[in-house]
């Protein structure tokens, strides 16, 4: 999966930061409300991209933020913020973090690219303090069911249950992305197996603002659902 991101990371960040992307208009506001107040907390941002959101959490009062991404294309850290951006694979969190511990771990639109999701979640469990929060934002399972059904000419339910890698055009730039697709159960069960308790599910819908600014993006969400966000808790 890292080769995909090495090729298209710049395109992805440019679209994401454009101000009229689905991330800017729908996903990022939803992610913020699910994470909640981070004042005084230590935050781990897995699959942090450029690190822009890691810096945002620091500006919101997080005591310390560490971001990890497989692509070394980080922004500069403003002076006075305790933010560190590191290069690392999602399935190497333990090695990158060592004995550091955090109150909040976030994985925004990256968990589907982990080679072993269960191993990643076990690592996250280990680096979170008791009572810590894990927030996972990922593509809605319906998104890939719809796309795969059309691309492969199979019934929607068959596409939804398919467990082989799926390659599709990136919704930014000109590259393609390949990864596994998931059912609802497969997006939740690995975290439950790791010991987490599910606290909240958020499925952001197109807003009136999105329909006004970008009717095409709103229509895409009407058909593909967009993203789903889970908040889990590590019991004390």
XYZ file of C-alpha atoms in Angstrom:
236
model
C 0.000 0.000 0.000
C 2.902 2.376 0.628
C 3.734 2.547 -3.091
C 0.214 3.861 -3.783
C 0.634 6.635 -1.270
C 4.158 7.525 -2.335
C 2.778 8.169 -5.836
C -0.353 10.120 -4.981
C 0.344 11.737 -1.592
C 0.970 15.188 -3.065
C -2.261 15.087 -5.095
C -4.205 13.894 -2.055
C -2.908 16.658 0.208
C -3.545 19.328 -2.440
C -7.176 18.270 -2.841
C -7.698 17.808 0.894
C -6.374 21.273 1.671
C -8.284 22.979 -1.138
C -11.098 24.100 1.152
C -13.774 22.606 -1.108
C -12.878 18.950 -0.627
C -15.146 16.459 1.138
C -12.551 16.359 3.889
C -12.732 20.104 4.459
C -16.508 20.400 4.154
C -17.789 17.144 5.708
C -15.181 14.746 7.075
C -12.903 16.983 9.138
C -15.735 18.735 11.029
C -17.224 15.311 11.836
C -13.862 13.990 12.986
C -13.435 16.979 15.291
C -16.792 16.495 16.988
C -16.231 12.764 17.523
C -12.758 13.275 19.016
C -14.001 16.047 21.292
C -11.930 18.155 23.679
C -8.216 17.309 23.711
C -7.108 19.963 26.180
C -4.188 18.684 28.224
C -4.150 15.295 26.482
C -1.414 13.412 24.620
C -2.566 12.601 21.078
C -1.249 10.009 18.612
C -2.173 10.641 14.961
C -1.668 7.483 12.885
C -1.539 7.996 9.130
C -1.165 11.728 9.783
C -0.449 12.746 6.176
C 1.177 16.156 6.098
C 0.668 16.583 9.836
C -1.740 19.506 9.447
C -4.397 17.923 11.662
C -1.793 16.967 14.268
C -0.823 20.632 14.459
C -4.494 21.618 14.723
C -4.937 19.403 17.787
C -1.916 21.054 19.379
C -3.477 24.458 18.724
C -6.639 23.183 20.437
C -4.759 22.541 23.650
C -3.358 19.033 23.322
C -0.350 18.728 25.593
C 1.642 16.717 23.071
C 0.969 15.310 19.607
C 2.902 12.639 17.732
C 2.030 11.945 14.102
C 3.161 8.924 12.100
C 2.917 8.507 8.340
C 4.595 6.311 5.761
C 5.221 9.283 3.430
C 7.746 11.901 4.525
C 5.940 15.019 3.292
C 5.389 16.886 6.528
C 4.597 20.531 7.088
C 6.805 22.686 9.304
C 5.818 22.741 12.974
C 5.044 26.217 14.349
C 7.221 27.296 17.227
C 5.880 26.657 20.691
C 3.916 23.523 19.836
C 4.887 20.085 21.155
C 4.299 18.225 17.891
C 6.569 15.562 16.443
C 6.026 13.980 13.015
C 7.699 10.648 12.350
C 8.005 8.324 9.359
C 6.680 4.844 10.009
C 4.371 2.086 8.844
C 0.978 1.506 10.455
C 2.087 -2.012 11.279
C 5.195 -0.763 13.033
C 3.613 1.505 15.622
C 5.174 -0.309 18.556
C 8.658 0.202 17.165
C 8.091 3.869 16.383
C 6.435 4.694 19.721
C 8.391 2.500 22.128
C 7.305 3.039 25.726
C 5.476 6.349 25.099
C 1.794 6.398 26.081
C -1.165 8.498 24.893
C -4.680 9.513 25.912
C -6.121 9.682 22.391
C -5.264 7.787 19.213
C -6.772 8.812 15.886
C -6.682 6.965 12.586
C -8.317 9.091 9.910
C -8.844 7.373 6.537
C -5.760 5.189 6.957
C -6.716 2.004 8.779
C -7.870 0.252 5.592
C -4.317 0.448 4.288
C -2.770 -1.403 7.226
C -1.433 -4.786 6.155
C -2.743 -6.305 9.400
C -5.538 -4.288 10.960
C -5.839 -6.535 14.015
C -2.128 -6.151 14.767
C -2.406 -2.370 14.414
C -5.298 -2.246 16.874
C -3.388 -4.393 19.352
C -0.487 -1.931 19.112
C -2.869 0.988 19.657
C -4.309 -0.750 22.716
C -0.801 -1.080 24.116
C 0.130 2.587 23.608
C -3.131 4.006 25.007
C -3.473 4.704 28.705
C -6.417 3.095 30.545
C -9.555 5.073 29.710
C -7.978 6.282 26.477
C -9.907 7.014 23.301
C -9.483 5.577 19.812
C -11.220 7.357 16.924
C -11.260 5.671 13.529
C -12.570 7.398 10.404
C -12.759 5.237 7.302
C -14.549 4.927 3.996
C -18.121 3.810 4.480
C -18.542 0.112 3.563
C -21.364 1.082 1.200
C -18.964 3.218 -0.811
C -16.933 0.308 -2.069
C -19.939 -1.973 -2.387
C -21.488 0.485 -4.841
C -18.248 1.099 -6.753
C -17.342 -2.567 -6.906
C -20.817 -3.618 -7.976
C -20.617 -1.254 -10.946
C -16.999 -1.997 -11.842
C -17.285 -5.784 -11.677
C -20.898 -6.164 -12.752
C -21.917 -8.133 -9.653
C -24.927 -7.718 -7.346
C -24.566 -5.109 -4.612
C -24.598 -7.630 -1.750
C -21.957 -9.771 -3.467
C -19.758 -6.703 -3.908
C -20.360 -5.780 -0.264
C -19.150 -9.186 0.949
C -16.185 -9.527 -1.439
C -12.906 -9.979 0.440
C -10.332 -9.653 -2.345
C -8.363 -6.420 -2.964
C -10.177 -3.786 -4.973
C -8.470 -1.250 -7.255
C -10.258 1.984 -8.038
C -9.397 5.450 -9.411
C -8.407 7.897 -6.698
C -10.940 10.667 -6.193
C -8.009 13.075 -6.400
C -5.235 13.315 -8.993
C -4.821 10.608 -11.605
C -3.590 7.611 -9.621
C -5.291 4.438 -8.476
C -5.573 2.923 -5.011
C -5.734 -0.760 -4.091
C -6.810 -2.200 -0.757
C -9.233 -4.565 0.926
C -12.908 -3.699 1.272
C -14.952 -4.356 4.387
C -18.417 -5.109 5.716
C -19.764 -3.190 8.716
C -18.891 -6.082 10.991
C -15.332 -6.190 9.707
C -14.869 -2.486 10.472
C -15.866 -2.975 14.120
C -14.994 -6.494 15.250
C -11.163 -6.182 15.214
C -11.354 -3.291 17.688
C -13.743 -5.241 19.909
C -11.435 -8.254 19.725
C -8.546 -6.034 20.851
C -10.553 -5.127 23.951
C -12.029 -1.745 22.997
C -15.602 -0.733 23.812
C -17.606 1.003 21.072
C -18.968 4.361 22.273
C -20.185 6.201 19.210
C -20.826 5.912 15.466
C -21.076 8.988 13.243
C -22.106 8.872 9.566
C -21.872 12.459 8.273
C -24.354 13.289 5.526
C -24.239 15.946 2.803
C -24.990 19.382 4.219
C -26.883 22.237 2.609
C -23.535 24.026 2.322
C -22.037 21.107 0.387
C -25.044 20.978 -1.959
C -24.622 24.696 -2.615
C -20.836 24.748 -3.020
C -20.330 21.399 -4.737
C -23.468 19.678 -6.075
C -21.297 16.999 -7.711
C -19.706 16.025 -4.387
C -23.102 16.000 -2.682
C -24.476 13.730 -5.396
C -21.468 11.429 -4.958
C -22.196 11.185 -1.229
C -25.880 10.479 -1.925
C -24.781 7.423 -3.900
C -21.662 6.285 -2.010
C -22.404 7.383 1.596
C -18.887 8.793 2.188
C -17.238 7.972 5.510
C -18.103 6.418 8.849
C -16.454 7.342 12.149
C -16.162 5.149 15.246
C -15.128 6.163 18.733
C -13.826 3.377 20.957
C -12.717 3.438 24.578
C -10.045 1.422 26.335
C -11.581 0.431 29.695
C -9.869 1.590 32.860
